XYZ file of C-alpha atoms in Angstrom:
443
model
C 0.000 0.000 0.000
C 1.241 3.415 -0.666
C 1.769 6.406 1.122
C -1.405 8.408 -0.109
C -3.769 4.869 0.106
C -2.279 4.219 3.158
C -3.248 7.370 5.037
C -6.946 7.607 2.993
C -6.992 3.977 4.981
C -7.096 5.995 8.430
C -9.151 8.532 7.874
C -13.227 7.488 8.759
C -16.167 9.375 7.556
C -17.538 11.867 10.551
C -20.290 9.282 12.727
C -23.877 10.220 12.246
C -22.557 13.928 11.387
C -22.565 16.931 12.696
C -23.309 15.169 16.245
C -20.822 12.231 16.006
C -16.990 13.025 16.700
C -14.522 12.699 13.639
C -12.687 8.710 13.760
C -9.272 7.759 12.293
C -8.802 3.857 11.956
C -5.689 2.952 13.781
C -3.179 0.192 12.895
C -5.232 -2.728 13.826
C -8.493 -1.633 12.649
C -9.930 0.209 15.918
C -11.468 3.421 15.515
C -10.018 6.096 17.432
C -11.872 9.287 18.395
C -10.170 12.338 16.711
C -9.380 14.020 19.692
C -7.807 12.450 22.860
C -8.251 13.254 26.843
C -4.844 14.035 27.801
C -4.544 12.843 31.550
C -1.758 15.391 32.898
C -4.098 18.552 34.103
C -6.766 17.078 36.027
C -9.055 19.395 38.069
C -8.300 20.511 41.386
C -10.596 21.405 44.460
C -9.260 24.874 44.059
C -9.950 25.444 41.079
C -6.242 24.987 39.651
C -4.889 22.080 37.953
C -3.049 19.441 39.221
C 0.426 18.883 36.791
C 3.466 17.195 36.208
C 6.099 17.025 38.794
C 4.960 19.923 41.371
C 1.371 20.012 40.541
C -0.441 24.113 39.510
C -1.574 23.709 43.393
C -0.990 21.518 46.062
C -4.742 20.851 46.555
C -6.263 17.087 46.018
C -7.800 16.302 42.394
C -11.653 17.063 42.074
C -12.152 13.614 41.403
C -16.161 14.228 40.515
C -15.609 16.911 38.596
C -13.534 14.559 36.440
C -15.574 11.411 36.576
C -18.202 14.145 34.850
C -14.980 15.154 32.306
C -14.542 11.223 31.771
C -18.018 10.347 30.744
C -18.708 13.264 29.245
C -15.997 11.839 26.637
C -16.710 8.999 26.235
C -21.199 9.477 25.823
C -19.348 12.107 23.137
C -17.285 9.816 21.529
C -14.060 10.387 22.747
C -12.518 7.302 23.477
C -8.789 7.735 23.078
C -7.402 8.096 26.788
C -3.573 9.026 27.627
C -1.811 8.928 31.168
C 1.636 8.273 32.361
C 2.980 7.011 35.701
C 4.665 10.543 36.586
C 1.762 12.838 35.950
C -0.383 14.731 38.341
C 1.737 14.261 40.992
C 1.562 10.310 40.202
C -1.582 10.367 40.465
C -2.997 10.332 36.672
C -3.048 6.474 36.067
C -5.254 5.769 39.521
C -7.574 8.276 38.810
C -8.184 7.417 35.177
C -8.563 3.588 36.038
C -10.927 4.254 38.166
C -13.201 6.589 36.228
C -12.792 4.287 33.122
C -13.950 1.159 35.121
C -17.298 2.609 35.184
C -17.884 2.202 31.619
C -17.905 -0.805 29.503
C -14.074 -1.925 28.082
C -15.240 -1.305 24.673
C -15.852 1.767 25.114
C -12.212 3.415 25.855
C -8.586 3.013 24.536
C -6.046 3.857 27.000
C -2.385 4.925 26.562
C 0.278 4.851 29.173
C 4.109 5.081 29.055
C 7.661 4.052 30.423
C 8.039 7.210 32.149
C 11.830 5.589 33.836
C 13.590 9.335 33.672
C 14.769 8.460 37.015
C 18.131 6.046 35.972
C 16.859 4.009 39.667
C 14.195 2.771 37.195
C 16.793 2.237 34.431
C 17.530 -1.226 35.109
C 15.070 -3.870 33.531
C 13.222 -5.541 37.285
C 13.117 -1.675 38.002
C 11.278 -0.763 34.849
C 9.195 -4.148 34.580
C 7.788 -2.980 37.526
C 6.781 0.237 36.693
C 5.050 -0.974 33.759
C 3.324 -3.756 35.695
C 1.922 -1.080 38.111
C 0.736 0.825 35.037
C -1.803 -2.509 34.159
C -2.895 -2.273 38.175
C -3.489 1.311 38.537
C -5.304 1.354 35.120
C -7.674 -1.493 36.210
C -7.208 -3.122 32.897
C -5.705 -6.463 31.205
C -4.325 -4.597 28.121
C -3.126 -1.267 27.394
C -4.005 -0.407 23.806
C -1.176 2.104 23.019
C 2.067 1.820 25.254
C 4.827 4.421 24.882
C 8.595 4.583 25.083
C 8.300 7.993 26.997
C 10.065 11.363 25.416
C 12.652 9.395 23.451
C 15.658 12.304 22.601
C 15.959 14.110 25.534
C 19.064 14.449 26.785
C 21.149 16.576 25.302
C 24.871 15.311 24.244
C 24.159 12.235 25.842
C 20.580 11.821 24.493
C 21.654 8.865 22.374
C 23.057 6.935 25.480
C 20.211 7.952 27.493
C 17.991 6.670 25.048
C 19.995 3.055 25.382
C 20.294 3.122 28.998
C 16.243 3.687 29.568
C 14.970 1.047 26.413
C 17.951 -0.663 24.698
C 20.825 -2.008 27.089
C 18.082 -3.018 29.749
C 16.093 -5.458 27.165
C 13.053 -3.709 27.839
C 11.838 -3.081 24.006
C 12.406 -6.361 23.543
C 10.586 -7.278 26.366
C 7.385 -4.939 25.419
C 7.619 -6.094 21.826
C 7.143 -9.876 23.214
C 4.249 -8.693 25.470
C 2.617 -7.093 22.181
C 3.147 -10.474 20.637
C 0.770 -11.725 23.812
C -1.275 -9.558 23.119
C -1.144 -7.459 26.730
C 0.001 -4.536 24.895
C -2.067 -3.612 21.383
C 0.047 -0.531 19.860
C 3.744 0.282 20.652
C 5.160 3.487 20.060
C 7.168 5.820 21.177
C 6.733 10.290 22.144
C 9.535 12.656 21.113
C 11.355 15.173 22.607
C 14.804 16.417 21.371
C 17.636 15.188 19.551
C 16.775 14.548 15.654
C 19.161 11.644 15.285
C 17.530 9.408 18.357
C 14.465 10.432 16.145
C 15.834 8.789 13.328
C 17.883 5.802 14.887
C 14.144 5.079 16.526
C 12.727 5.391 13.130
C 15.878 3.302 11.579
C 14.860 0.700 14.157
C 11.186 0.322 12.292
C 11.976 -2.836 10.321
C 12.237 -4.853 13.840
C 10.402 -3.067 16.303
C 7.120 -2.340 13.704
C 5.805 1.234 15.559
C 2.771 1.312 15.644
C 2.814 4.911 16.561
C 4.649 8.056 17.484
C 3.520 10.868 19.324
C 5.436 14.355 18.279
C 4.691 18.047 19.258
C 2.628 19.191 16.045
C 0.836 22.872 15.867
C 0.845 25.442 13.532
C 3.754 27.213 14.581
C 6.109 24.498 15.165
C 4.805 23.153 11.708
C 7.594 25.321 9.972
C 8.592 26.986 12.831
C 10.032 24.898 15.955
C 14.137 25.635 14.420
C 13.313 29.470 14.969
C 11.985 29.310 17.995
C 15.077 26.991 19.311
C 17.702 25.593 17.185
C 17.525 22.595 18.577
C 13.415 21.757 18.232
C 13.046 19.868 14.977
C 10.387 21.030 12.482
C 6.988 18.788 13.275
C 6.435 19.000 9.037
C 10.041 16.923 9.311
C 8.884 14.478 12.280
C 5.650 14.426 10.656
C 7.597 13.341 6.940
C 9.196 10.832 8.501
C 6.802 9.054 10.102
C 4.708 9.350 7.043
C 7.663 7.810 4.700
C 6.899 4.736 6.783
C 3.170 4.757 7.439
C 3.070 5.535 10.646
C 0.297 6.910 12.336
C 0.975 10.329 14.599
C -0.636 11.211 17.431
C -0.132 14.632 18.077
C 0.529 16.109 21.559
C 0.830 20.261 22.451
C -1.600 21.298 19.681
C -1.981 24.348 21.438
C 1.605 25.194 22.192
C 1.586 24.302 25.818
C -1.966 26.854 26.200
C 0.357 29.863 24.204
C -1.941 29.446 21.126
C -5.088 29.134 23.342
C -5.220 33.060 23.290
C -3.803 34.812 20.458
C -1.783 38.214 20.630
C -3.319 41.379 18.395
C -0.900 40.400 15.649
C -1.736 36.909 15.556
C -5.880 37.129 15.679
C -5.383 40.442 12.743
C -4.213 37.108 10.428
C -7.267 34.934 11.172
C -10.356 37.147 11.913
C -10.955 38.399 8.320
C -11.042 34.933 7.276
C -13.034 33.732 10.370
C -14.184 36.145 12.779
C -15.969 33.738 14.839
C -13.396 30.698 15.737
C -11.812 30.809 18.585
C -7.754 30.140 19.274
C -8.540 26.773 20.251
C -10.813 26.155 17.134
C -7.905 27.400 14.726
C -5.261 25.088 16.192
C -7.680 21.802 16.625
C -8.672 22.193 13.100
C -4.898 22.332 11.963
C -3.567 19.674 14.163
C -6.720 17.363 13.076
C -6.247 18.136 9.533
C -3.118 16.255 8.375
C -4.168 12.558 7.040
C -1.564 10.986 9.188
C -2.872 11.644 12.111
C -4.286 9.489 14.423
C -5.432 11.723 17.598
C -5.187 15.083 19.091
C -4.287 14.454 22.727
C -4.900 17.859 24.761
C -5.104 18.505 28.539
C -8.122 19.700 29.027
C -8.909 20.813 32.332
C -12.469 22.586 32.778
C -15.246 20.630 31.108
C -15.586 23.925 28.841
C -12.397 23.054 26.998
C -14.018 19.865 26.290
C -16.634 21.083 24.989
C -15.183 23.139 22.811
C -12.860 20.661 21.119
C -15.415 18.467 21.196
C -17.385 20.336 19.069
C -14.306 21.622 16.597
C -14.415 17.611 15.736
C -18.001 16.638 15.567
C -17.161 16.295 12.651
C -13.093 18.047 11.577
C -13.686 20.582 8.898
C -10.449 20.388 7.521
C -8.575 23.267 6.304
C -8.022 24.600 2.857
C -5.111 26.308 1.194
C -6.252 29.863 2.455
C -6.488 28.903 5.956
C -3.610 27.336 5.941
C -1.935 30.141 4.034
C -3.398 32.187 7.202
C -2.039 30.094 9.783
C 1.321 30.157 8.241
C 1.302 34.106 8.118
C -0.255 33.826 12.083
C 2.760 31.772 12.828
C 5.122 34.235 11.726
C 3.189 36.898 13.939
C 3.288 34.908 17.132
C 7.216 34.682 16.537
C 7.635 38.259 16.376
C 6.818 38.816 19.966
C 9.198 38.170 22.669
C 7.459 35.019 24.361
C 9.422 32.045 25.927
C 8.512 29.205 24.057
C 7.382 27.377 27.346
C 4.719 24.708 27.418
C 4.667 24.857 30.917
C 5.072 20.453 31.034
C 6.565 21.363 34.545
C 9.492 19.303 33.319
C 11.528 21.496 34.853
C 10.700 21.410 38.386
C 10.695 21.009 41.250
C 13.050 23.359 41.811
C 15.784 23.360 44.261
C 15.523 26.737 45.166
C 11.851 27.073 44.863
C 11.404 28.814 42.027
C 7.702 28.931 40.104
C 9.403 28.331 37.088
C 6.461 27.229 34.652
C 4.322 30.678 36.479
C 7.230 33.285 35.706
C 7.253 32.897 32.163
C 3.471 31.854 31.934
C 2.983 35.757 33.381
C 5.540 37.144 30.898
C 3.613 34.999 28.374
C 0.391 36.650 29.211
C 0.800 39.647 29.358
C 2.480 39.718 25.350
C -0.708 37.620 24.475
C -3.289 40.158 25.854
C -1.416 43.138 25.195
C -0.400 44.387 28.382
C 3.468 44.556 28.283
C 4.726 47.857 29.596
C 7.778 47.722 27.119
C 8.041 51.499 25.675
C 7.923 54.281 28.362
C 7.220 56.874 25.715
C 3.472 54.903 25.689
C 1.178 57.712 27.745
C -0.437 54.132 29.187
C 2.841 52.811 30.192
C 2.397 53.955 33.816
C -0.857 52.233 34.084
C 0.682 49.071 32.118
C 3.812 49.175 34.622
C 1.968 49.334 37.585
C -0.943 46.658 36.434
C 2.166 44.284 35.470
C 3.701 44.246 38.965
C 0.710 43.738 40.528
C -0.060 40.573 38.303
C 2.964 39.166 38.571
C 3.316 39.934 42.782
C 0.283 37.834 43.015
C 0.778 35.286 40.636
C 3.904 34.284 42.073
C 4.665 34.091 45.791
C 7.919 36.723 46.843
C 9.364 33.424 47.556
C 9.071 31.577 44.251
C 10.199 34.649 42.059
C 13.081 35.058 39.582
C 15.241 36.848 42.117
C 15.609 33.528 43.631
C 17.306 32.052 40.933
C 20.928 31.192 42.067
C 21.523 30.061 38.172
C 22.454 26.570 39.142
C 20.958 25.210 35.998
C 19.651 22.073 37.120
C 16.580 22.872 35.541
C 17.649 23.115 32.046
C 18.490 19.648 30.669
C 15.048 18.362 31.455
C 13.264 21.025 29.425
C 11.717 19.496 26.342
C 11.559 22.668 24.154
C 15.583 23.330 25.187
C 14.866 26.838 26.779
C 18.031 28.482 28.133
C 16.105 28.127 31.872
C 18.869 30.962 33.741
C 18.844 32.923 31.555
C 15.262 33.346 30.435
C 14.605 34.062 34.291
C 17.251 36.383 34.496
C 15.256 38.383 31.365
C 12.246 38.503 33.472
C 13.986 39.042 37.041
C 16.113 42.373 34.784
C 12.549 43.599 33.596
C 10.831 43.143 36.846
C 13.603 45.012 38.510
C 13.816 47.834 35.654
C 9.671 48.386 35.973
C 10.202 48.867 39.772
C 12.973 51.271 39.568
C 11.269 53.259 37.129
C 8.153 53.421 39.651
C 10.793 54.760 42.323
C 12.088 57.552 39.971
């Protein structure tokens, strides 16, 4: 089969359209809802969001308010379900398994990963068992998608990384032989990083037989990932790749981490003579879905809102033409132009040692470029205003003990950043500004 047949192959006519959520056919013939629950941001009593590694608050999950998310889903048709041992807190795969049991087997596909970042879950009885808890804590006999997790990171040593967590331990062998039993349906891998581990992985095809790979895909990293960081590879290039080989994508960060959920003046000037009604979110669903490759949008939805909304965008996936996507492209550019840090806020990064709020410093830089509000250009008669109105947004975003001033520069933080953000030194851009705005108020 070639290329072109082979992706027609995936894509499904919309179910009982407009109501019924867009389909792809995956590898072994199961239909796969268009857009996928992404497992890392559950609700919490507070309000916030509980994430990766240090969690947006320290309160407990909502767990009602996501049973409601979870069926919700799936009476919607959303059935693709994605989780990993080290999200909220650890607390992603319990929470899911539990919500899913309520519904009939049929009904959901769920995706997990080897998550064994930690080289105390390098060796092979150490990661066994972490995949082993994954089938327990998921309430299930067989995980239909299992992932090597963020292949590439790294840096220099990304390649030997990438053999110390999969290769020298045996344990792709081993997950290839429980795919063979039939405990694990689709094995693939998510990327982060290095280009060549991209391509060795890929190389590796003719053995291993992916039956998926998860990459970053939206429409500014489409063309766009190089200029934001060198080191980010293009997702048109990941995308290529996979495609040279027929395999499926599922697509993760759609929305840029939340950064393309609102769009800046320059940005939403592109799109709202060609569409004054879609929203940020509707504009980078419809672009993510539209590629023929692609198997599932996975997005971390927290409020049921979100849902909704995406939800919608795919019931069924209008998918774009040339003009729109001639838009996007010239949107793209205009989101580069500003002076954002390209962070996705994964929480990768942290804890930090020192305290610091990493992910909330530059998600209040972020903001305030998106909405318009940076007090950049003192010759602006509104700057006072804008000066002022920043400080107090960023005081009480970020406790005085979590701010950038705290930063001692020790770096730690920086090689587990996906995107490859210069961590120091982006918080030593916003702990100069913050400390230029005050001066200024005390001239």
């Amino acid at each position: 089969m070639n290329r072109r047949a082979f992706f027609a192959s995936l894509v499904n006519p919309p179910v009982s359209a407009p109501a019924g959520i867009t389909t792809r056919r995956g590898g072994h013939g199961e239909q796969v809802s268009l857009l996928g629950f992404g497992a890392m941001r559950y609700p919490t009593i507070d309000g916030s969001h509980a994430n990766t590694n240090r969690g947006g608050s320290n309160a407990p999950i909502a767990l009602p308010q996501v049973q409601r998310q979870i069926d919700y889903c799936i009476e919607h048709g959303v059935n693709y379900f994605d989780t990993s041992p080290v999200y909220c807190r650890g607390e992603s795969e319990k929470v899911l398994g539990d919500c899913l049991a309520k519904h009939p087997r049929d009904k959901w596909l769920v995706a997990t990963k080897l998550s064994n970042f930690n080289a105390k879950f390098h060796p092979f009885e150490a990661a066994k068992g972490m995949y082993e808890e994954s089938f327990r804590l998921l309430r299930t006999d067989h995980i239909d998608f299992y992932l090597l997790h963020s292949i590439g990171g790294g840096g220099k040593d990304a390649m030997k990384l990438f053999n110390a967590r999969f290769i020298d331990n045996g344990m792709l062998d081993f997950l290839m032989k429980e795919r063979e039993a039939g405990r694990i349906r689709n094995l693939g891998f998510s990327f982060h990083g290095s280009e060549a581990v991209f391509r060795h992985a890929l190389e590796m095809h003719d053995r291993v037989h992916w039956d998926f790979v998860q990459i970053q895909l939206n429409f500014v990293d489409w063309h766009h990932a190089k200029e934001v960081n060198p080191r980010n590879v293009n997702a048109e290039t990941l995308y290529n790749l996979c495609a040279e080989r027929n395999i499926p994508v599922v697509v993760m960060e759609p929305l840029l981490g939340g950064r393309l959920a609102k769009f800046n003046y320059n940005v939403q000037r592109k799109l709202t003579p060609i569409d004054a009604a879609a929203t940020p979110a509707n504009w980078s669903f419809r672009f993510a879905g539209s590629p023929p490759g692609v198997l599932t949008v996975l997005s971390g939805m927290t409020y049921l809102e979100h849902i909704e909304e995406n939800v919608k965008t795919y019931s069924p996936l209008k998918p774009l033409d040339d003009k729109e996507k001639l838009a996007l492209e010239r949107a793209a550019r205009a989101f580069l132009s500003d002076d954002s840090i390209p962070c996705t806020g994964c929480d990768y990064c942290m804890p930090c040692p020192y305290g610091l709020d990493i992910p909330g410093l530059f998600a209040c830089w972020n903001t305030a470029l998106t909405e318009d509000r940076m007090p950049d250009d003192p010759s602006d008669p509104d700057y006072a205003e804008r000066r002022r109105r920043f400080l107090i947004d960023y005081e009480r975003a970020i406790p005085k003990l979590r701010r950038a001033e705290r930063c001692t520069g020790c770096g730690r933080c920086a090689p587990h950043c996906p995107q490859s953000i210069d961590i120091p030194a982006m918080i030593r851009k916003v702990d100069a500004f913050v400390e230029k705005l005050r001066r200024n108020g005390r001239a």
